[in-house]
Coordinates of C-alpha atoms in Angstrom, one line a residue:
X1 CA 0.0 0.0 0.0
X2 CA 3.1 2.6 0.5
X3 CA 3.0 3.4 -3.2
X4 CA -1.0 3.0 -3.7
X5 CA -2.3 5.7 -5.7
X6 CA -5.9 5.3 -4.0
X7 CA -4.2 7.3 -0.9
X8 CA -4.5 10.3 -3.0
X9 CA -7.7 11.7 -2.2
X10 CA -7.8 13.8 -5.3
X11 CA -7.3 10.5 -7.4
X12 CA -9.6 8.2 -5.2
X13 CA -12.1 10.7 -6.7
X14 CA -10.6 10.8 -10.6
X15 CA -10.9 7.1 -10.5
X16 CA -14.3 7.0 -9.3
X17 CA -15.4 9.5 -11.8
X18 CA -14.0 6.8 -14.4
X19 CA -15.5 3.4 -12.9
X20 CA -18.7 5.5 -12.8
X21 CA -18.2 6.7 -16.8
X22 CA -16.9 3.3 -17.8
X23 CA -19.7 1.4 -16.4
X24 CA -22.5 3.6 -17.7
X25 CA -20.8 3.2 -21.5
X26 CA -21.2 -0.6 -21.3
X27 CA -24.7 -0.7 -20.1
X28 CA -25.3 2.2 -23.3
X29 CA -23.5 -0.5 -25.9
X30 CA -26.0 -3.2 -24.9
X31 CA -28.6 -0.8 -25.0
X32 CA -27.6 0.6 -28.4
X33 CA -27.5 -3.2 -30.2
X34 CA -30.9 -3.3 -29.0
X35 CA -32.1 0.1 -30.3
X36 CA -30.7 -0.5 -33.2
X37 CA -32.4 -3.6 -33.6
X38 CA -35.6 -2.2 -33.0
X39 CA -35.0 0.5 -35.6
X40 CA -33.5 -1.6 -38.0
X41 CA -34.6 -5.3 -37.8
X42 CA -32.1 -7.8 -39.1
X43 CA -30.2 -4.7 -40.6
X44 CA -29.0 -3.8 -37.2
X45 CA -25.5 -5.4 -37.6
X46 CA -25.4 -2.7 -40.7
X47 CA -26.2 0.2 -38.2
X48 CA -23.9 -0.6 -35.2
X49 CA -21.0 -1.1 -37.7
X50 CA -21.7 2.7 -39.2
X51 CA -21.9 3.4 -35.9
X52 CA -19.0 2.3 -34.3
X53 CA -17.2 3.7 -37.6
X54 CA -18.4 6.9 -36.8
X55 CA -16.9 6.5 -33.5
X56 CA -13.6 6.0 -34.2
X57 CA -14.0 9.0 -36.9
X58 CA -15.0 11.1 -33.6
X59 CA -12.0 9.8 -31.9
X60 CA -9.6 10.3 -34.4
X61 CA -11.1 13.7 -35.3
X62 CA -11.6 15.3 -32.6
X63 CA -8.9 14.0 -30.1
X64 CA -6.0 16.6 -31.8
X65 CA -8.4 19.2 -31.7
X66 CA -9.5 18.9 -27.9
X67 CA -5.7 18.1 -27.4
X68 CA -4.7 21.5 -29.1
X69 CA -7.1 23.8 -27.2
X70 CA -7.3 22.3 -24.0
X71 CA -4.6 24.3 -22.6
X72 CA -6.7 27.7 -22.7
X73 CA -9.3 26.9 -20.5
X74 CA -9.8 25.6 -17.0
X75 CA -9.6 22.2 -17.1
X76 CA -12.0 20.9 -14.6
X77 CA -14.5 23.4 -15.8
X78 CA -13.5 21.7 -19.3
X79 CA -14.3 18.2 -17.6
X80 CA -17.7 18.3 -16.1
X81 CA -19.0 20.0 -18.9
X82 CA -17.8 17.5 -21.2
X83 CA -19.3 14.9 -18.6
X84 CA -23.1 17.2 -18.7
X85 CA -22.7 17.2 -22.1
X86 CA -22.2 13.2 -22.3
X87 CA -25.1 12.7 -20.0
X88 CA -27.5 15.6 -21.6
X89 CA -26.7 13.2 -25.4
X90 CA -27.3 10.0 -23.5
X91 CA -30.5 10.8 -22.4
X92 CA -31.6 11.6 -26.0
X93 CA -31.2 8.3 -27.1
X94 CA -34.7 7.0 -25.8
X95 CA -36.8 9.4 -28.0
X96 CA -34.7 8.7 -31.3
X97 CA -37.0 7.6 -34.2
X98 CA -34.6 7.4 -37.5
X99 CA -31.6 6.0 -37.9
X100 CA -29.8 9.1 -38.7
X101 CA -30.7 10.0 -35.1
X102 CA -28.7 7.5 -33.8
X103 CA -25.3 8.4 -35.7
X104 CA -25.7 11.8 -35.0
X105 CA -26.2 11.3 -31.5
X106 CA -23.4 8.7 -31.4
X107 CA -20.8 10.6 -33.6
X108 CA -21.5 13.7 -30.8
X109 CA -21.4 11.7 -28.2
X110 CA -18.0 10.2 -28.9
X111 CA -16.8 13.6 -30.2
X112 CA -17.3 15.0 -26.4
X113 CA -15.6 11.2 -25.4
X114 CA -12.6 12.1 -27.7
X115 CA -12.1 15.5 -25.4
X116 CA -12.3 14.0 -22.5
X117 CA -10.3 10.9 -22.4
X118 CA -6.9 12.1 -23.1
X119 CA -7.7 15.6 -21.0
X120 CA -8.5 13.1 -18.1
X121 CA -5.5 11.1 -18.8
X122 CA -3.1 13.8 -18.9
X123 CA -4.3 15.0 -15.5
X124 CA -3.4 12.0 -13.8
X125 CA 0.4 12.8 -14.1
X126 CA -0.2 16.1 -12.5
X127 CA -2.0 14.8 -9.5
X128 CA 0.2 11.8 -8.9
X129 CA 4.2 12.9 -9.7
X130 CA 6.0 10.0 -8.4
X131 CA 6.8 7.4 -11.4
X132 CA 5.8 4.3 -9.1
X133 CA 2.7 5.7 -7.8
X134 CA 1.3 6.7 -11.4
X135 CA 2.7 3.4 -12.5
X136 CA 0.1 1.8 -10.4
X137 CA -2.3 4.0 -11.1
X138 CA -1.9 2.8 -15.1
X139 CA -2.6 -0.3 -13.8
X140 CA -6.0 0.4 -11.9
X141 CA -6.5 1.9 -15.1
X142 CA -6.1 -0.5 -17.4
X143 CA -7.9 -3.4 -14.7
X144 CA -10.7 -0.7 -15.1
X145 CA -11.3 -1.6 -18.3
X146 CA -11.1 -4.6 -18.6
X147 CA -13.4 -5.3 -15.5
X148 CA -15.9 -2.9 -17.2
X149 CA -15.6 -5.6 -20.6
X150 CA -16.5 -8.3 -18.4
X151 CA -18.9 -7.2 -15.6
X152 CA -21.3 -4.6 -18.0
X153 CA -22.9 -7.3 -20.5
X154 CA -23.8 -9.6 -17.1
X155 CA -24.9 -6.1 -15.0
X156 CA -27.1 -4.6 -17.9
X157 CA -28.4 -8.5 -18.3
X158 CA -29.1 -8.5 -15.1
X159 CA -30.9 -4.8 -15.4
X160 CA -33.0 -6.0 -18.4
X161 CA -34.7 -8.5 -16.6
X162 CA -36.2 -6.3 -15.0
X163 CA -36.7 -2.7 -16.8
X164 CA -36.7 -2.1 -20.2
X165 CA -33.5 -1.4 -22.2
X166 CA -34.3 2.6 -22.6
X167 CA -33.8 2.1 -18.8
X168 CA -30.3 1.5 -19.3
X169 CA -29.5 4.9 -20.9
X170 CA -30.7 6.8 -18.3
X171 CA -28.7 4.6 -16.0
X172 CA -25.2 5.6 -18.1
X173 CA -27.0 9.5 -18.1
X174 CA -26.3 8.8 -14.1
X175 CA -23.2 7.4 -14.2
X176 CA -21.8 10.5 -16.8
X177 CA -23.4 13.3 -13.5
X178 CA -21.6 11.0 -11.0
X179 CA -18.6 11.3 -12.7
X180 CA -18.9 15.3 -13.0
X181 CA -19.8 15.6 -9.3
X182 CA -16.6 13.4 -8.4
X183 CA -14.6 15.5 -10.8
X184 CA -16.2 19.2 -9.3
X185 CA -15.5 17.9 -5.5
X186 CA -11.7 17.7 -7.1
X187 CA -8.8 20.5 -6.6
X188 CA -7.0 19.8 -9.6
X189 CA -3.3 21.3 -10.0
X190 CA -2.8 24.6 -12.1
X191 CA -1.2 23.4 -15.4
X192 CA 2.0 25.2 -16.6
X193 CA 1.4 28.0 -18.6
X194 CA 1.9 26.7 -22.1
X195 CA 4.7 28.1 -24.1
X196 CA 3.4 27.7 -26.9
X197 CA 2.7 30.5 -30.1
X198 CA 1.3 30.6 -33.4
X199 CA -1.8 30.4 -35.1
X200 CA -4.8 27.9 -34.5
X201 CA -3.8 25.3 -37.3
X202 CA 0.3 25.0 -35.9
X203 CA -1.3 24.3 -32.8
X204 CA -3.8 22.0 -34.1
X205 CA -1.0 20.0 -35.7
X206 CA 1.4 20.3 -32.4
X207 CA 0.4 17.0 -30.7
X208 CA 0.7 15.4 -33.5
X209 CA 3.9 16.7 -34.8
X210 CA 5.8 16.2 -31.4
X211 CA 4.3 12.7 -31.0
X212 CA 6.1 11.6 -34.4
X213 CA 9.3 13.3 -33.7
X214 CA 9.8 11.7 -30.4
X215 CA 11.8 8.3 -31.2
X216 CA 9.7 5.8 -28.5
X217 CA 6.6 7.5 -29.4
X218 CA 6.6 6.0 -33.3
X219 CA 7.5 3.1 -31.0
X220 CA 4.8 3.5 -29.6
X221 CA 2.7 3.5 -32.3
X222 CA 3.7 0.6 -34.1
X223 CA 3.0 -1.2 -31.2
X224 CA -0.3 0.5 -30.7
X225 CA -0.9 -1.0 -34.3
X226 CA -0.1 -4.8 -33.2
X227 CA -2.4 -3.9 -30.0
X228 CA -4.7 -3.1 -32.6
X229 CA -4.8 -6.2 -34.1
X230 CA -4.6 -8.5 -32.0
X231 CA -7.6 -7.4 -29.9
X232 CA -9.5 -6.6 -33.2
X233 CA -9.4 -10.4 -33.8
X234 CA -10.9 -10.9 -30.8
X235 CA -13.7 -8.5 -30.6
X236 CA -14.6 -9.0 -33.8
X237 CA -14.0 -12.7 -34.1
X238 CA -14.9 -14.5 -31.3
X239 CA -18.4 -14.8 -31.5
X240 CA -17.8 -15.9 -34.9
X241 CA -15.1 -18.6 -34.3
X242 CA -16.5 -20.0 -31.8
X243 CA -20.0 -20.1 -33.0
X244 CA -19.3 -21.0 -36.3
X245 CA -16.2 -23.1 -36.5
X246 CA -16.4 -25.1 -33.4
X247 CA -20.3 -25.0 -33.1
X248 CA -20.0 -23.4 -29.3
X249 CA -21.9 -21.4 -27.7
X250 CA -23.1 -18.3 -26.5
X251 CA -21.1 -19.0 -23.0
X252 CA -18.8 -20.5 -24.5
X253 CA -18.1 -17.4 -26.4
X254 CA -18.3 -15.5 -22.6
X255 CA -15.5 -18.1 -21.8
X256 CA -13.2 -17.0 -24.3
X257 CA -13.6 -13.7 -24.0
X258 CA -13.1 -13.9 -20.0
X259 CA -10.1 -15.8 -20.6
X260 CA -8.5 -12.4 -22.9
X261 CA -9.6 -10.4 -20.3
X262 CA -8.2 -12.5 -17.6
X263 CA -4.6 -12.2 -19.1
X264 CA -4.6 -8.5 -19.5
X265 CA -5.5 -8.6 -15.6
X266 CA -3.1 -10.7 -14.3
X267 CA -0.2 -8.7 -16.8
X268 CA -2.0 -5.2 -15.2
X269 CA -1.5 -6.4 -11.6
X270 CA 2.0 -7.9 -11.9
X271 CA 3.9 -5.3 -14.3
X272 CA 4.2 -2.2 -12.0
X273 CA 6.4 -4.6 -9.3
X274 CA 8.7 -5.5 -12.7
X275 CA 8.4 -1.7 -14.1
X276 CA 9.8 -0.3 -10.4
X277 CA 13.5 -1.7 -11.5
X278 CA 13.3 -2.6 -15.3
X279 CA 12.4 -0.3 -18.2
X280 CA 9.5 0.1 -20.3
X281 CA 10.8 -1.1 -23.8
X282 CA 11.8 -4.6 -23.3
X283 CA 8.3 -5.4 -21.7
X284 CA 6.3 -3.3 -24.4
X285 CA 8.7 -5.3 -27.3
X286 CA 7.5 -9.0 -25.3
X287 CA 4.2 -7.9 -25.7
X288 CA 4.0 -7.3 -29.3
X289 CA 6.4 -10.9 -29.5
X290 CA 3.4 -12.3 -27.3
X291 CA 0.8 -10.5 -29.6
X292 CA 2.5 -12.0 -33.2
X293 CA 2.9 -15.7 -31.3
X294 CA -0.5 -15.6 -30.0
X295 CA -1.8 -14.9 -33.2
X296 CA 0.1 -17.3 -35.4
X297 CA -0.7 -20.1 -33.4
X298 CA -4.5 -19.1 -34.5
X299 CA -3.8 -20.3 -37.7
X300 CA -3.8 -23.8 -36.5
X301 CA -7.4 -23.9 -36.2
X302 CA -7.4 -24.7 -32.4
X303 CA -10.5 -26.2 -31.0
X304 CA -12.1 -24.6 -27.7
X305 CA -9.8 -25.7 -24.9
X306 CA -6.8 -24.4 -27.1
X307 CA -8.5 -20.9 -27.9
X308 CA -8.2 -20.3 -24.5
X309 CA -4.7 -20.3 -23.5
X310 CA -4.2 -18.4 -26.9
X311 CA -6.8 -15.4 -26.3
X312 CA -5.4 -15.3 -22.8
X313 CA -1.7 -15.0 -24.5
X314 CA -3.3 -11.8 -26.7
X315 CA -4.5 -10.4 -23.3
X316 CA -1.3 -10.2 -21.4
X317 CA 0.4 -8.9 -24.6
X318 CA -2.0 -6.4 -25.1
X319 CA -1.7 -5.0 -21.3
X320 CA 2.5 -5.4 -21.4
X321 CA 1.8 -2.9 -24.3
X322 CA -0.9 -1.0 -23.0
X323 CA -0.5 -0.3 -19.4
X324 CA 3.1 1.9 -19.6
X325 CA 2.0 3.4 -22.3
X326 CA 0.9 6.5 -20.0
X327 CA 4.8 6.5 -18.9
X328 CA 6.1 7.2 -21.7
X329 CA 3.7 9.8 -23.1
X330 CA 4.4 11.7 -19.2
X331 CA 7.8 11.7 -20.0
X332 CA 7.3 12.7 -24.0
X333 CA 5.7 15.8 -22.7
X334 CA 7.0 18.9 -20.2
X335 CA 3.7 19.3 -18.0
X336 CA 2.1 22.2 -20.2
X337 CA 1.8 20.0 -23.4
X338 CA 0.9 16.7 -22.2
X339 CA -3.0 16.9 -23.0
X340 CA -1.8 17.5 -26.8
X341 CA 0.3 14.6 -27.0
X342 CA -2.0 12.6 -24.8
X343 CA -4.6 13.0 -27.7
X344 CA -2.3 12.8 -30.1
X345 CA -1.6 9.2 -28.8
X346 CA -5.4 8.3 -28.5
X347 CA -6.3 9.7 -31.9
X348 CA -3.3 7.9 -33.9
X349 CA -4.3 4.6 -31.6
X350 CA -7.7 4.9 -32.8
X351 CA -6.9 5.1 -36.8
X352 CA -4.7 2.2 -35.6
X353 CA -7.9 0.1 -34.1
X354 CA -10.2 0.9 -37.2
X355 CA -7.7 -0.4 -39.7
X356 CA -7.8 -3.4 -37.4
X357 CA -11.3 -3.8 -37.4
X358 CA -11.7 -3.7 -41.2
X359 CA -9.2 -6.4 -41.7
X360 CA -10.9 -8.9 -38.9
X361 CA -14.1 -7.5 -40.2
X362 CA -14.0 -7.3 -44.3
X363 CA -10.7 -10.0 -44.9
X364 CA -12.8 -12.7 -42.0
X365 CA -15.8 -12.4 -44.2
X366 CA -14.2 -13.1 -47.2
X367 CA -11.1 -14.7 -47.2
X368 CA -11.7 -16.8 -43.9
X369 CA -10.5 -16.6 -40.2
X370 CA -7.0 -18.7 -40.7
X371 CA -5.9 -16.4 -43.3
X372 CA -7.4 -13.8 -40.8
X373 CA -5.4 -14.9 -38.5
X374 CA -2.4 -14.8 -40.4
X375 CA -2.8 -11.4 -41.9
X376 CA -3.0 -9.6 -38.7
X377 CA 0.1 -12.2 -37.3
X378 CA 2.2 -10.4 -40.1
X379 CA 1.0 -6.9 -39.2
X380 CA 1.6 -7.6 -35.8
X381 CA 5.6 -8.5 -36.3
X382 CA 5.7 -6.0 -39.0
X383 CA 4.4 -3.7 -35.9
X384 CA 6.8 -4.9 -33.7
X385 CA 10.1 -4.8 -35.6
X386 CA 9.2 -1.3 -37.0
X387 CA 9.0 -0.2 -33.1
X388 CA 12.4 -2.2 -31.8
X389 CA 14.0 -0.5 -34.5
X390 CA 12.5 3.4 -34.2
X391 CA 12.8 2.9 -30.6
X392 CA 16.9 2.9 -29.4
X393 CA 17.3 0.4 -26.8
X394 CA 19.6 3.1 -25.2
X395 CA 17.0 6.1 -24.7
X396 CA 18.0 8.5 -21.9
X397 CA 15.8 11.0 -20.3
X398 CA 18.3 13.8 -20.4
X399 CA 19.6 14.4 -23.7
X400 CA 23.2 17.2 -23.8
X401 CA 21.9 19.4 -27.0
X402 CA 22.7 22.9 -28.3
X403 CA 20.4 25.7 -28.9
X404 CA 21.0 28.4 -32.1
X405 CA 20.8 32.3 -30.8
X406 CA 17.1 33.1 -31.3
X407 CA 14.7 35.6 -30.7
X408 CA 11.3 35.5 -30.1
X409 CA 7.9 36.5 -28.2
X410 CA 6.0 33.9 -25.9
X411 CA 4.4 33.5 -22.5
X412 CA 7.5 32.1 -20.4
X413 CA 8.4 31.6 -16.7
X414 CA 12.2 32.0 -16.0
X415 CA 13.2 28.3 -16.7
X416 CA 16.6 27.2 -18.0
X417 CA 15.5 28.2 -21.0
X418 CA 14.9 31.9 -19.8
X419 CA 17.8 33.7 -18.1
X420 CA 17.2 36.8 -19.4
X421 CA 17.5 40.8 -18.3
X422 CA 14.1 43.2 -17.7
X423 CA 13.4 46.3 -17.6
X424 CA 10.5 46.2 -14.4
X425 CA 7.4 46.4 -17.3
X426 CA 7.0 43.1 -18.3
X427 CA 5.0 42.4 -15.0
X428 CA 4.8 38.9 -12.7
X429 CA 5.8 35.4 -14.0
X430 CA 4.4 34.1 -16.6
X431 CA 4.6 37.0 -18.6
X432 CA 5.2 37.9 -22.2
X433 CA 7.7 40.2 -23.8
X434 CA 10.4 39.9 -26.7
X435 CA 13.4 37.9 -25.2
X436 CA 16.6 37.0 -26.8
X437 CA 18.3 33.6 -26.2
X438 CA 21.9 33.2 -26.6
X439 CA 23.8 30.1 -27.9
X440 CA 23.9 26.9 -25.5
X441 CA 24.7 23.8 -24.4
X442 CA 23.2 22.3 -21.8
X443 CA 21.4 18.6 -20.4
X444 CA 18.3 18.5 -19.2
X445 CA 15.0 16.0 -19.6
X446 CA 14.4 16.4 -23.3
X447 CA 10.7 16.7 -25.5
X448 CA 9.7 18.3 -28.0
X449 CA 8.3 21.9 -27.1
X450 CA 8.4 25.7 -28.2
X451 CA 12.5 25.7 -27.6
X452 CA 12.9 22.0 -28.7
X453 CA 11.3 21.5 -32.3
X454 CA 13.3 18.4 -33.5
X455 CA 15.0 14.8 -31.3
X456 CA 18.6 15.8 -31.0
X457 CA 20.8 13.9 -33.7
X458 CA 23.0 11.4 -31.4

């Protein structure tokens, strides 16, 4: 318990505020299959699929965006509205007639999602500082969700049997004004003034552009890619698989999908003891090895009892991937302009999940589930490779670099960065005034910000 982010007060209520949202979206995708369903008979598969396309079009969208701008406004304020907003769209759903009322509602819905998540996630750092701590706080994290996989379907089946479905999206309305309240009873710390300058459209493209200069963040997002893939498969192709080739059934299909969930857990729980002593990389690297291996031995056409060790292989490789991931984007980032590359990561994720759900999708439907199986095995090394080699095994957190004499005009605080003479008008820190920087040499924790536009050639 001596490193247990839960003794935070200030986090004990973040992560409630997440249960609470997590567990009212699962009861809301039940719901939605069954809206759909009403709306659009045996075309419903049709609607959830533009639907959940949509979705990731919302994430992938909006997430830079939200990312770019969040850094102007108060961000708990930004928060709970966010959260009303979620709750206010939720509660819509009952009355919707057309089917066009359902992706609009859903594309808005996720578009206020694709703000929030990485804002959210990029507050965590600030309220927990100490690299263990937050380390175990990824892990709640990441056991968050995948409790939330398992225990909605059962809880909103449970619900159904007594209430009707519409029901179920006031229930997630709830959830979404229990996680503003836990977020407004918060004190959340003052973010850095952001140093940043220029138009709309150079910071729209900041996030983005840091995240893909930054050598273990395009590590990062090749393995995001073989995450991708591997849990596409089994999202998408469970039910089918099991169902279809081996003639199981529906609990069966519960069973393998438990057993995915179980080995992301277990990986969750036990990594932060491993992560206190040992780097990120070689444990992110196993994972995508794990992810490939898991994927290839798919292709033998394994009957039930050998699915299982197999999806629970693709659950711990996903969560050796997925639960430092948060560590590295902290340390990407100086504290100003983590929310842009926190939604730089969950936008570029998200383009990486709907290329994996096309290929499980579209290539299972018509070219089968081994060569499924085999397609995404090869994406999944390719993945993997591509990120040992853009990501240097040797990768310091304080880099010795030298900065060119430059002038310029930017909100600053007198950092390394700014040693500067005044002349008593320029007012309190931060402030703004035309400053000159003279040539230097120095070491310090390196990212890419206003003074630090490209990775230092080593």
């Amino acid at each position: 318990m001596e490193h247990s982010p839960l003794r935070n007060r200030t986090y004990r209520r973040l992560f409630g505020a997440q249960v609470a949202s997590l567990i009212g979206t699962g009861f809301t995708t039940v719901a939605l299959a069954l809206l759909a369903y009403d709306l659009a008979g045996g075309k419903a598969g049709a609607v959830l699929g533009t639907a959940l396309a949509l979705k990731m079009v919302a994430y992938v969208g909006v997430a830079p965006v939200a990312g770019a701008l969040v850094h102007r406004v108060p961000r708990r304020t930004f928060l709970v509205t966010l959260d009303v907003a979620r709750a206010a769209m939720v509660m819509c759903l009952p009355w919707v007639t057309e089917i066009w009322h359902i992706y609009m509602l859903i594309f808005l819905l996720n578009a206020c999602s694709a703000a929030f998540t990485p804002t959210f996630q990029a507050t965590i750092p600030d309220v927990l500082p100490d690299d263990r701590v937050y380390t175990r706080a990824l892990s709640l994290s990441r056991l968050a969700y995948d409790l939330e996989n398992l225990l909605s379907p059962a809880l909103a089946a449970m619900a159904l049997l007594v209430m009707h479905y519409d029901a179920l999206f006031a229930m997630n309305a709830a959830a979404f004004a229990v996680s503003a309240a836990l977020v407004l009873s918060t004190r959340l710390p003052s973010p850095q003034p952001s140093q940043r300058d220029g138009g709309i459209w150079r910071n729209l493209a900041f996030g983005t552009r840091a995240y893909l200069a930054t050598p273990r963040l395009r590590g990062l997002l090749a393995l995001s890619l073989a995450v991708a893939s591997a849990g596409a498969m089994v999202i998408v192709n469970t039910v089918v698989y099991v169902r279809d080739q081996l003639n199981g059934s529906e609990v069966d299909v519960t069973i393998a999908l438990a057993a995915s969930g179980a080995g992301s857990m277990i990986a969750a729980l036990a990594l932060p003891h491993f992560l206190d002593r040992q780097p990120d990389r070689p444990f992110m690297l196993a994972g995508g090895v794990l992810l490939a291996i898991g994927l290839l031995l798919g292709t033998t056409q394994p009957g039930l009892m050998a699915l299982l060790p197999i999806w629970f292989v693709l659950g711990v490789g996903s969560s050796l991937v997925q639960t430092p991931t948060g560590r590295l984007l902290k340390r990407s980032a100086i504290e100003a302009d983590r929310p842009a590359i926190f939604a730089a990561q969950f936008a570029l994720s998200h383009a990486c999940w709907l290329v994996g759900y096309w290929v499980a999708g579209h290539v299972g439907s018509t070219f089968g589930l081994t060569f499924t199986f085999a397609a995404l095995a090869l994406i999944t090394m390719v993945g993997t490779v591509v990120a040992s080699r853009a990501w240097p095994s040797h990768d310091p957190i304080d880099i010795e670099h030298t900065h060119d004499v430059i002038s310029h005009d930017h909100v600053h605080v007198h950092d390394q960065h700014h040693r500067h003479a005044h002349d008593g008008s320029e007012g309190p820190e931060p402030h703004r005034h035309a400053h000159l920087h003279e040539p230097l040499t120095h070491s310090h924790a390196y990212t890419i910000d206003a003074h630090h536009e490209r990775w230092p050639n080593r």
